[in-house]
């Protein structure tokens, strides 16, 4: 069955209705509702521990919500899991590649898992490698790749089965500026093809380039608007930036309370020892 | 045939998915020479050094040299290591590997699990075959039939142990836990399977091995395994009980039967356990793999606050 969204242009690509996820006593996502339009480039921005990944995991059927529901192109994330999975592509925050296999082999596994027929498979792999600028190294083991190459490969893999909605969980994390820029160009190309993109990020520059930004904190959706709209409403000064709006909404407290004391100390040091409390 | 998920499948069986997952396991194994080295070093340590070392003192064990007697046990040891190692790779595969991409795909998870199980079993057959290469050195004559039979038993044992390993792996929090699994699972299963000592029999007999091989075979058929000297031994009852409840005992006994025409447990029990236990274990492992990613997320949640 084809996605209903194929014939209903006004159908939201993603629709979350009072979506909630609890883990014991911890409320990771607290009754969040929002819509993402088809073809929209949508960012979910939030501090550490805000609930971004939990939200993404629910929308991609990795975990089931404990309350509310969501639909991806009209398909319920609990009742129509198979349909939702056919519709979406996903790039995880940590690499989800088999490093002991070649790029080509990784792509081949994905193609088989998504039912790309044998006749089209070779062409799909060739196209994915070309798209990621990895044609020359297709037969090399992934463990020999740089972080940027792995990220491009993952992005190309996520697009192989032509998903209509793409989820990116902090896709540029850990990349150097060159790698980030290269990857960002690829993401922009996806956007031009009309694929709906929902991306979680810490990076305010990246969030600024999105159509709309949802700011999530402590499991709640606290603001949703265009980047310019967020700055105008929450920036607080004439030359305010999205960062000002973000800090204004989420405060200046460190949010890595789940990290070890050593990590918190390093995090503090990276901020130049600035007093943040 | 249905095409509900875009993948050709019937009742959760998608041959293309099983094939690609099987090939992944085998390719990864063939590229990792350390596993093959491990299989070889275990064989040399147990079969050659221990086999000939203890064999020099025991002389005969149920009419076989000690090295001959423990050869099926060393095959079993290699199968246990290979299949558990394949299964335990799930731990890091789901944390930082390909498995997450597999688990959010529309492919039937039963087929993913079957690919993993068959991959683990195939690797077990390769690893288990290493000690068989030493059969001429220890003086055990192999035939095409006995090798094919041994491969069949290794394969089924591999399915069982890979499935058991998957069930364990889905409950492991860190890859470092593999060390305790090695000591806590493989060694008890190995030592309590009759691999290195018989449940009962004649040990240290004198002269039987000096009889020409064809006459020895004839005597064995008559139930004669020793001439004189030696000790009649029997395990204590509590130890016998542990051997009886260990499925590997029956699989090893069947392997010893196909390789040496010697057994200590009822053949029907050997066949029933060897064929039925892997099926049950595979069904449980398939269900566990389906729940793996959900379990991962729960564990991550337990470790730190969500991002």
XYZ file of C-alpha atoms in Angstrom:
584
model
C 0.000 0.000 0.000
C 1.398 3.350 -0.963
C 1.632 6.100 1.611
C -1.579 8.071 1.806
C 0.503 11.204 1.699
C 1.136 10.496 -1.989
C -2.372 11.627 -2.845
C -3.099 14.120 -0.056
C -0.766 17.106 -0.405
C -2.150 18.865 2.677
C -1.523 15.883 4.926
C 1.166 16.747 7.485
C 4.400 14.827 7.014
C 4.632 14.449 10.786
C 1.912 15.021 13.312
C 2.561 14.570 17.033
C -0.470 14.692 19.304
C 0.168 14.893 23.055
C 3.135 12.565 22.509
C 4.565 11.338 25.783
C 7.282 8.955 26.907
C 8.129 8.013 30.462
C 10.932 5.798 31.699
C 9.988 4.862 35.217
C 9.676 8.134 37.035
C 11.549 10.100 34.390
C 9.340 11.925 31.904
C 11.526 12.165 28.799
C 8.862 13.643 26.506
C 5.982 15.456 28.141
C 2.837 15.584 25.974
C 4.317 17.293 22.933
C 2.127 18.313 19.988
C 3.282 19.782 16.678
C 2.988 19.349 12.936
C 5.625 19.288 10.204
C 4.465 20.127 6.676
C 5.479 18.028 3.687
C 8.767 19.273 2.246
C 9.546 21.293 5.361
C 13.012 21.458 6.896
C 12.349 21.261 10.610
C 14.798 21.418 13.502
C 14.317 20.234 17.061
C 16.671 22.209 19.237
C 17.325 21.668 22.897
C 19.939 21.329 25.611
C 21.346 17.966 26.710
C 18.676 15.772 28.240
C 15.847 17.807 26.748
C 14.118 14.789 25.197
C 15.129 15.298 21.538
C 16.391 11.770 20.925
C 13.451 10.222 22.765
C 11.110 12.200 20.538
C 12.967 10.993 17.459
C 12.982 7.389 18.674
C 9.208 7.460 19.035
C 8.633 9.017 15.618
C 10.870 6.396 14.002
C 9.121 3.475 15.801
C 12.195 2.583 17.827
C 10.232 2.978 21.053
C 6.501 3.169 21.613
C 4.993 6.207 23.293
C 3.493 5.802 26.748
C 0.897 8.440 25.918
C -0.543 10.321 22.963
C 0.252 9.357 19.418
C 1.945 10.516 16.237
C 1.483 9.978 12.538
C 4.043 9.994 9.758
C 2.362 10.775 6.447
C -0.896 9.661 7.999
C 0.436 6.356 9.342
C 0.168 5.780 13.077
C 3.579 5.106 14.629
C 2.180 2.311 16.798
C -0.543 0.718 14.671
C 1.126 1.039 11.242
C 4.787 0.520 12.142
C 5.627 -1.278 8.902
C 4.156 1.545 6.795
C 5.966 4.182 8.848
C 9.269 2.336 8.458
C 8.852 2.141 4.683
C 8.268 5.878 4.610
C 11.210 7.113 6.647
C 14.969 7.272 6.506
C 17.122 7.681 9.594
C 20.641 8.791 10.403
C 21.555 7.928 13.988
C 23.613 10.145 16.271
C 26.319 7.444 16.586
C 27.528 5.607 13.508
C 25.315 2.665 12.576
C 27.665 1.236 9.952
C 29.437 -2.100 9.944
C 33.046 -0.995 10.024
C 34.354 -4.438 9.109
C 32.521 -4.293 5.788
C 33.025 -2.133 2.740
C 30.868 0.873 1.905
C 29.345 -1.087 -0.964
C 28.495 -4.024 1.322
C 26.868 -1.725 3.872
C 24.712 -0.219 1.153
C 23.854 -3.642 -0.242
C 22.579 -4.825 3.153
C 20.389 -1.735 3.443
C 19.061 -2.234 -0.096
C 18.060 -5.821 0.673
C 16.465 -4.872 3.996
C 14.323 -2.286 2.221
C 13.320 -4.637 -0.567
C 15.161 -2.905 -3.413
C 15.028 -5.519 -6.172
C 18.129 -7.233 -7.446
C 17.807 -5.518 -10.839
C 17.824 -2.008 -9.357
C 20.173 -2.714 -6.460
C 23.486 -2.222 -8.236
C 22.327 1.057 -9.759
C 21.029 2.245 -6.366
C 24.393 1.456 -4.747
C 26.331 3.174 -7.518
C 24.089 6.231 -7.250
C 24.427 6.346 -3.450
C 28.223 6.156 -3.632
C 28.311 8.895 -6.266
C 25.944 11.055 -4.212
C 28.229 10.735 -1.203
C 31.355 11.324 -3.344
C 32.637 7.897 -2.314
C 32.803 6.099 -5.696
C 36.563 5.688 -5.467
C 36.448 4.055 -2.040
C 33.322 1.936 -2.376
C 35.291 -1.284 -1.921
C 37.257 -0.074 1.076
C 36.425 -1.178 4.616
C 34.429 1.500 6.423
C 36.816 1.431 9.383
C 39.382 3.159 7.156
C 36.989 6.089 6.537
C 37.150 9.510 8.186
C 34.231 10.716 10.309
C 32.954 12.879 7.437
C 33.074 10.004 4.954
C 31.125 7.780 7.336
C 28.498 10.456 7.845
C 28.072 10.977 4.087
C 27.776 7.235 3.623
C 25.111 7.017 6.319
C 23.183 9.857 4.767
C 23.375 8.272 1.308
C 22.255 4.962 2.795
C 19.287 6.579 4.534
C 18.163 7.951 1.163
C 18.643 4.757 -0.851
C 15.043 3.596 -0.559
C 13.763 7.094 -1.397
C 12.129 7.944 1.943
C 9.644 10.795 2.006
C 10.588 11.795 5.536
C 14.176 11.873 6.743
C 15.140 11.944 10.426
C 18.617 13.152 11.329
C 19.797 12.830 14.920
C 22.534 15.458 15.334
C 24.038 14.571 11.952
C 27.065 16.874 12.052
C 28.192 16.087 15.589
C 31.903 15.293 15.809
C 32.743 16.575 12.311
C 35.401 19.148 11.531
C 34.274 22.385 9.798
C 35.085 21.008 6.337
C 33.211 17.787 6.972
C 30.294 19.709 8.447
C 30.095 22.004 5.455
C 30.296 19.096 2.994
C 27.552 17.226 4.817
C 25.437 20.316 5.091
C 25.587 20.774 1.325
C 24.275 17.253 0.939
C 21.451 17.919 3.386
C 20.551 21.064 1.458
C 20.357 18.964 -1.727
C 17.878 16.623 -0.024
C 15.790 19.603 0.923
C 15.701 20.749 -2.688
C 14.315 17.366 -3.700
C 11.258 17.956 -1.538
C 12.021 15.401 1.158
C 10.703 16.379 4.569
C 13.599 16.610 7.024
C 13.334 16.566 10.810
C 16.683 17.150 12.449
C 17.735 17.322 16.073
C 20.699 19.570 16.707
C 22.685 21.543 19.223
C 24.090 23.694 16.464
C 22.364 27.064 16.279
C 23.832 27.904 12.872
C 22.262 24.783 11.461
C 18.964 25.444 13.196
C 19.009 28.941 11.691
C 18.973 27.422 8.203
C 15.775 25.467 8.860
C 12.248 26.540 7.921
C 11.025 26.190 11.484
C 12.594 25.378 14.815
C 11.007 23.658 17.797
C 12.768 24.314 21.079
C 12.405 21.474 23.551
C 13.463 21.598 27.171
C 12.870 19.166 30.033
C 10.622 17.104 27.770
C 8.320 19.996 26.888
C 7.907 21.965 23.682
C 8.540 25.526 24.833
C 8.626 27.397 21.513
C 7.935 26.734 17.837
C 8.440 29.261 15.088
C 10.693 30.280 12.216
C 14.218 31.196 13.316
C 13.443 34.859 12.669
C 10.195 34.585 14.605
C 11.966 33.017 17.596
C 14.583 35.765 17.606
C 11.919 38.480 17.355
C 9.809 37.023 20.151
C 12.447 35.699 22.548
C 15.741 37.395 21.576
C 15.255 40.348 23.894
C 17.499 42.850 22.065
C 17.637 44.585 18.698
C 20.654 42.639 17.390
C 19.668 39.411 19.071
C 20.515 36.035 17.555
C 18.933 32.618 17.724
C 21.417 31.797 20.477
C 20.082 34.686 22.539
C 16.552 33.424 22.011
C 17.607 29.881 22.907
C 19.411 30.954 26.088
C 16.503 33.234 26.936
C 14.111 30.298 26.701
C 16.194 27.529 28.261
C 18.327 29.484 30.738
C 22.068 29.361 31.357
C 22.240 26.238 33.527
C 24.494 23.385 32.441
C 22.329 20.494 31.270
C 24.791 17.650 31.395
C 23.743 16.522 34.840
C 23.736 12.919 33.614
C 27.422 13.134 32.729
C 30.234 12.127 35.056
C 31.987 14.644 37.253
C 34.981 14.449 34.916
C 32.797 15.185 31.872
C 31.110 18.069 33.644
C 34.506 19.482 34.555
C 35.696 19.169 30.947
C 32.504 20.760 29.718
C 33.041 23.628 32.142
C 36.647 24.001 31.024
C 35.620 24.066 27.339
C 33.415 27.018 28.094
C 36.553 28.798 29.222
C 35.737 28.296 32.879
C 32.902 30.759 32.559
C 30.627 30.813 35.581
C 27.368 29.504 34.271
C 25.391 29.304 37.482
C 4.135 -14.527 -1.033
C 3.314 -11.208 0.526
C 4.934 -7.884 -0.139
C 3.534 -6.069 2.832
C 6.817 -4.511 3.849
C 8.409 -4.168 0.445
C 10.493 -7.249 1.180
C 9.407 -10.563 -0.320
C 8.504 -12.737 2.626
C 6.257 -15.556 3.717
C 5.297 -15.853 7.383
C 8.292 -13.725 8.320
C 10.702 -15.721 6.161
C 12.455 -13.459 3.648
C 15.189 -15.493 1.884
C 17.033 -12.381 0.648
C 17.219 -10.956 4.173
C 18.364 -14.279 5.664
C 21.017 -14.560 2.944
C 22.378 -11.028 3.362
C 22.534 -11.317 7.163
C 24.184 -14.754 6.912
C 26.735 -13.422 4.433
C 27.496 -10.489 6.705
C 28.339 -12.779 9.623
C 30.519 -15.088 7.538
C 32.336 -12.200 5.784
C 33.113 -10.558 9.096
C 34.460 -13.848 10.437
C 36.648 -14.490 7.400
C 38.151 -11.008 7.738
C 38.970 -11.518 11.404
C 41.945 -13.864 11.517
C 42.145 -13.695 15.301
C 39.164 -16.041 15.598
C 40.787 -18.621 13.366
C 43.995 -18.239 15.351
C 42.025 -18.773 18.557
C 40.535 -21.983 17.156
C 43.961 -23.235 16.152
C 45.631 -22.370 19.444
C 42.814 -24.014 21.444
C 43.217 -27.133 19.341
C 46.964 -27.281 19.880
C 46.625 -26.629 23.597
C 43.829 -29.101 24.313
C 44.290 -31.781 21.695
C 48.029 -31.904 21.156
C 49.533 -30.741 24.441
C 46.873 -31.914 26.905
C 45.820 -34.885 24.772
C 49.300 -36.337 24.456
C 50.364 -35.135 27.910
C 47.550 -36.761 29.873
C 47.463 -39.557 27.331
C 51.000 -40.511 28.326
C 49.778 -41.099 31.883
C 46.378 -42.633 31.174
C 47.475 -44.780 28.267
C 43.910 -45.833 27.291
C 40.440 -44.535 27.933
C 37.642 -46.895 26.925
C 39.977 -48.405 24.357
C 40.966 -45.097 22.743
C 44.004 -42.938 23.283
C 43.219 -39.904 25.381
C 43.855 -37.629 22.384
C 41.340 -39.615 20.325
C 38.857 -39.493 23.175
C 38.953 -35.725 23.621
C 39.031 -34.798 19.906
C 35.199 -34.471 19.706
C 35.407 -32.450 22.925
C 37.883 -30.022 21.366
C 35.585 -29.733 18.335
C 32.795 -28.885 20.774
C 34.962 -26.306 22.560
C 35.658 -24.540 19.277
C 31.969 -24.571 18.382
C 31.038 -23.125 21.785
C 33.550 -20.281 21.450
C 32.703 -19.474 17.829
C 28.941 -19.398 18.243
C 28.976 -17.456 21.505
C 31.438 -14.930 20.097
C 29.199 -14.412 17.064
C 26.160 -13.920 19.287
C 27.881 -11.636 21.776
C 28.869 -9.294 18.939
C 25.235 -8.176 19.193
C 26.192 -6.115 22.225
C 28.395 -3.636 20.419
C 26.511 -4.061 17.146
C 23.405 -2.563 18.705
C 25.352 0.154 20.533
C 27.636 1.371 17.745
C 27.029 -0.948 14.804
C 24.763 -1.748 11.925
C 22.056 -3.424 13.958
C 20.122 -0.232 14.643
C 19.722 0.366 10.918
C 18.567 -3.231 10.545
C 16.052 -2.998 13.351
C 14.225 0.077 12.036
C 13.956 -1.430 8.560
C 10.680 -2.946 7.379
C 12.317 -6.373 7.064
C 10.841 -9.196 9.136
C 12.943 -9.551 12.271
C 12.475 -13.331 12.197
C 14.549 -13.387 9.019
C 17.178 -11.104 10.543
C 17.426 -13.484 13.509
C 17.613 -16.529 11.254
C 20.425 -14.942 9.242
C 22.349 -14.323 12.455
C 21.722 -17.856 13.735
C 22.680 -19.519 10.471
C 25.754 -17.291 10.257
C 26.818 -18.288 13.767
C 26.228 -21.957 12.965
C 28.260 -21.741 9.739
C 31.177 -20.114 11.538
C 30.917 -22.850 14.168
C 31.294 -25.515 11.495
C 34.453 -23.846 10.156
C 35.949 -23.402 13.629
C 34.873 -26.875 14.684
C 36.582 -28.368 11.655
C 40.020 -27.151 12.758
C 40.523 -30.010 15.274
C 39.420 -32.506 12.620
C 42.524 -31.538 10.618
C 44.544 -33.004 13.497
C 42.709 -36.363 13.403
C 45.526 -38.148 11.509
C 48.046 -36.938 14.107
C 46.037 -38.434 16.971
C 45.388 -41.590 14.958
C 41.650 -41.234 14.361
C 40.493 -42.430 10.946
C 37.887 -40.157 9.400
C 35.565 -41.068 6.557
C 33.490 -38.819 4.333
C 30.396 -40.015 6.178
C 31.838 -39.328 9.628
C 32.967 -35.813 8.631
C 29.582 -34.994 7.089
C 27.873 -36.291 10.223
C 30.166 -34.212 12.432
C 29.454 -31.092 10.363
C 25.737 -31.709 10.813
C 26.103 -31.985 14.596
C 28.393 -28.923 14.703
C 25.844 -26.933 12.725
C 22.982 -27.832 15.067
C 25.169 -27.237 18.110
C 26.125 -23.876 16.568
C 22.453 -22.920 16.175
C 21.788 -23.816 19.804
C 24.796 -21.965 21.176
C 24.319 -18.888 18.976
C 20.703 -18.727 20.130
C 21.776 -19.099 23.760
C 24.396 -16.406 23.181
C 21.787 -14.047 21.719
C 19.583 -14.480 24.761
C 22.587 -13.661 26.965
C 23.736 -10.788 24.735
C 20.371 -9.055 24.882
C 20.815 -8.902 28.640
C 24.455 -7.795 28.655
C 25.127 -4.137 29.276
C 28.725 -3.997 28.143
C 31.010 -5.931 25.846
C 33.387 -6.363 28.784
C 30.867 -8.843 30.148
C 32.047 -11.317 27.537
C 34.912 -12.429 29.797
C 32.513 -13.557 32.503
C 30.335 -15.253 29.892
C 33.355 -17.149 28.643
C 34.112 -18.430 32.129
C 30.562 -18.724 33.346
C 28.905 -20.358 30.357
C 31.383 -21.988 28.001
C 33.517 -23.730 30.597
C 30.683 -25.331 32.608
C 28.994 -26.501 29.405
C 32.308 -27.891 28.178
C 33.493 -29.638 31.323
C 30.038 -31.011 32.160
C 29.528 -32.630 28.766
C 31.808 -35.642 29.052
C 34.299 -33.846 26.833
C 37.424 -34.476 28.925
C 36.373 -37.411 31.116
C 33.839 -40.189 30.566
C 30.745 -40.594 32.718
C 31.810 -44.164 33.330
C 34.231 -46.646 31.779
C 37.625 -48.221 31.911
C 40.632 -45.948 32.133
C 44.275 -46.880 31.871
C 43.723 -50.329 30.321
C 46.797 -52.084 29.023
C 47.288 -53.746 25.649
C 44.022 -53.006 23.873
C 45.586 -50.347 21.673
C 48.321 -52.809 20.628
C 45.756 -55.048 18.922
C 45.454 -54.474 15.147
C 42.807 -51.872 14.353
C 40.407 -54.213 12.525
C 40.359 -56.677 15.428
C 39.963 -53.776 17.854
C 36.864 -52.637 15.935
C 35.483 -56.153 16.083
C 36.102 -56.327 19.849
C 34.426 -52.943 20.358
C 31.354 -54.239 18.568
C 31.324 -57.039 21.160
C 31.514 -54.453 23.935
C 35.147 -55.153 24.846
C 37.186 -51.993 25.378
C 40.048 -53.214 27.556
C 42.083 -56.324 28.316
C 43.635 -55.901 31.676
C 44.761 -53.420 34.271
C 43.092 -50.027 34.433
C 40.315 -48.685 36.596
C 36.583 -48.831 36.239
C 35.419 -45.310 36.910
C 32.034 -43.709 37.388
C 31.259 -40.047 38.067
C 29.601 -39.174 41.379
C 25.823 -38.976 41.078
C 25.639 -35.210 41.491
C 28.138 -34.777 38.678
C 26.241 -37.287 36.538
C 23.102 -35.242 37.118
C 24.803 -32.098 35.847
C 26.042 -33.949 32.778
C 22.547 -35.308 32.098
C 20.884 -31.871 32.225
C 23.474 -30.310 29.920
C 22.210 -30.339 26.306
C 25.791 -30.166 25.037
C 26.412 -33.627 26.571
C 23.978 -35.198 24.115
C 25.279 -33.210 21.145
C 28.850 -34.182 21.979
C 27.817 -37.793 22.500
C 26.271 -37.810 19.029
C 29.421 -36.249 17.602
C 31.532 -38.926 19.269
C 29.191 -41.524 17.800
C 29.546 -40.236 14.220
C 33.304 -39.749 14.509
C 34.306 -42.781 16.609
C 31.247 -45.027 16.740
C 31.375 -44.652 20.534
C 28.736 -43.243 22.839
C 27.687 -43.213 26.467
C 24.138 -41.866 26.305
C 21.053 -43.313 24.535
C 21.150 -42.530 20.803
C 17.484 -41.528 20.756
C 18.139 -38.958 23.497
C 21.177 -37.687 21.559
C 19.100 -37.262 18.395
C 16.137 -35.693 20.166
C 18.230 -33.120 22.049
C 20.494 -32.349 19.089
C 17.575 -31.631 16.750
C 14.872 -30.243 19.038
C 16.768 -28.014 21.478
C 18.241 -25.782 18.709
C 14.735 -25.259 17.288
C 13.352 -24.127 20.635
C 16.401 -21.959 21.339
C 16.172 -20.367 17.871
C 12.524 -19.428 18.456
C 13.400 -17.766 21.772
C 16.410 -15.968 20.223
C 14.272 -14.613 17.359
C 11.864 -13.117 19.882
C 14.751 -11.626 21.857
C 16.261 -9.971 18.777
C 12.909 -8.351 18.025
C 13.016 -6.710 21.441
C 16.701 -5.819 21.318
C 16.498 -2.203 20.270
C 13.734 -1.442 22.704
C 15.853 -2.963 25.450
C 18.828 -0.885 24.316
C 16.879 2.290 24.653
C 15.739 1.303 28.136
C 19.319 0.593 29.152
C 20.582 3.858 27.724
C 17.882 5.609 29.621
C 19.126 3.990 32.778
C 22.669 5.171 32.157
C 22.107 8.842 31.539
C 19.482 11.404 30.980
C 17.962 11.433 27.491
C 19.353 13.800 24.889
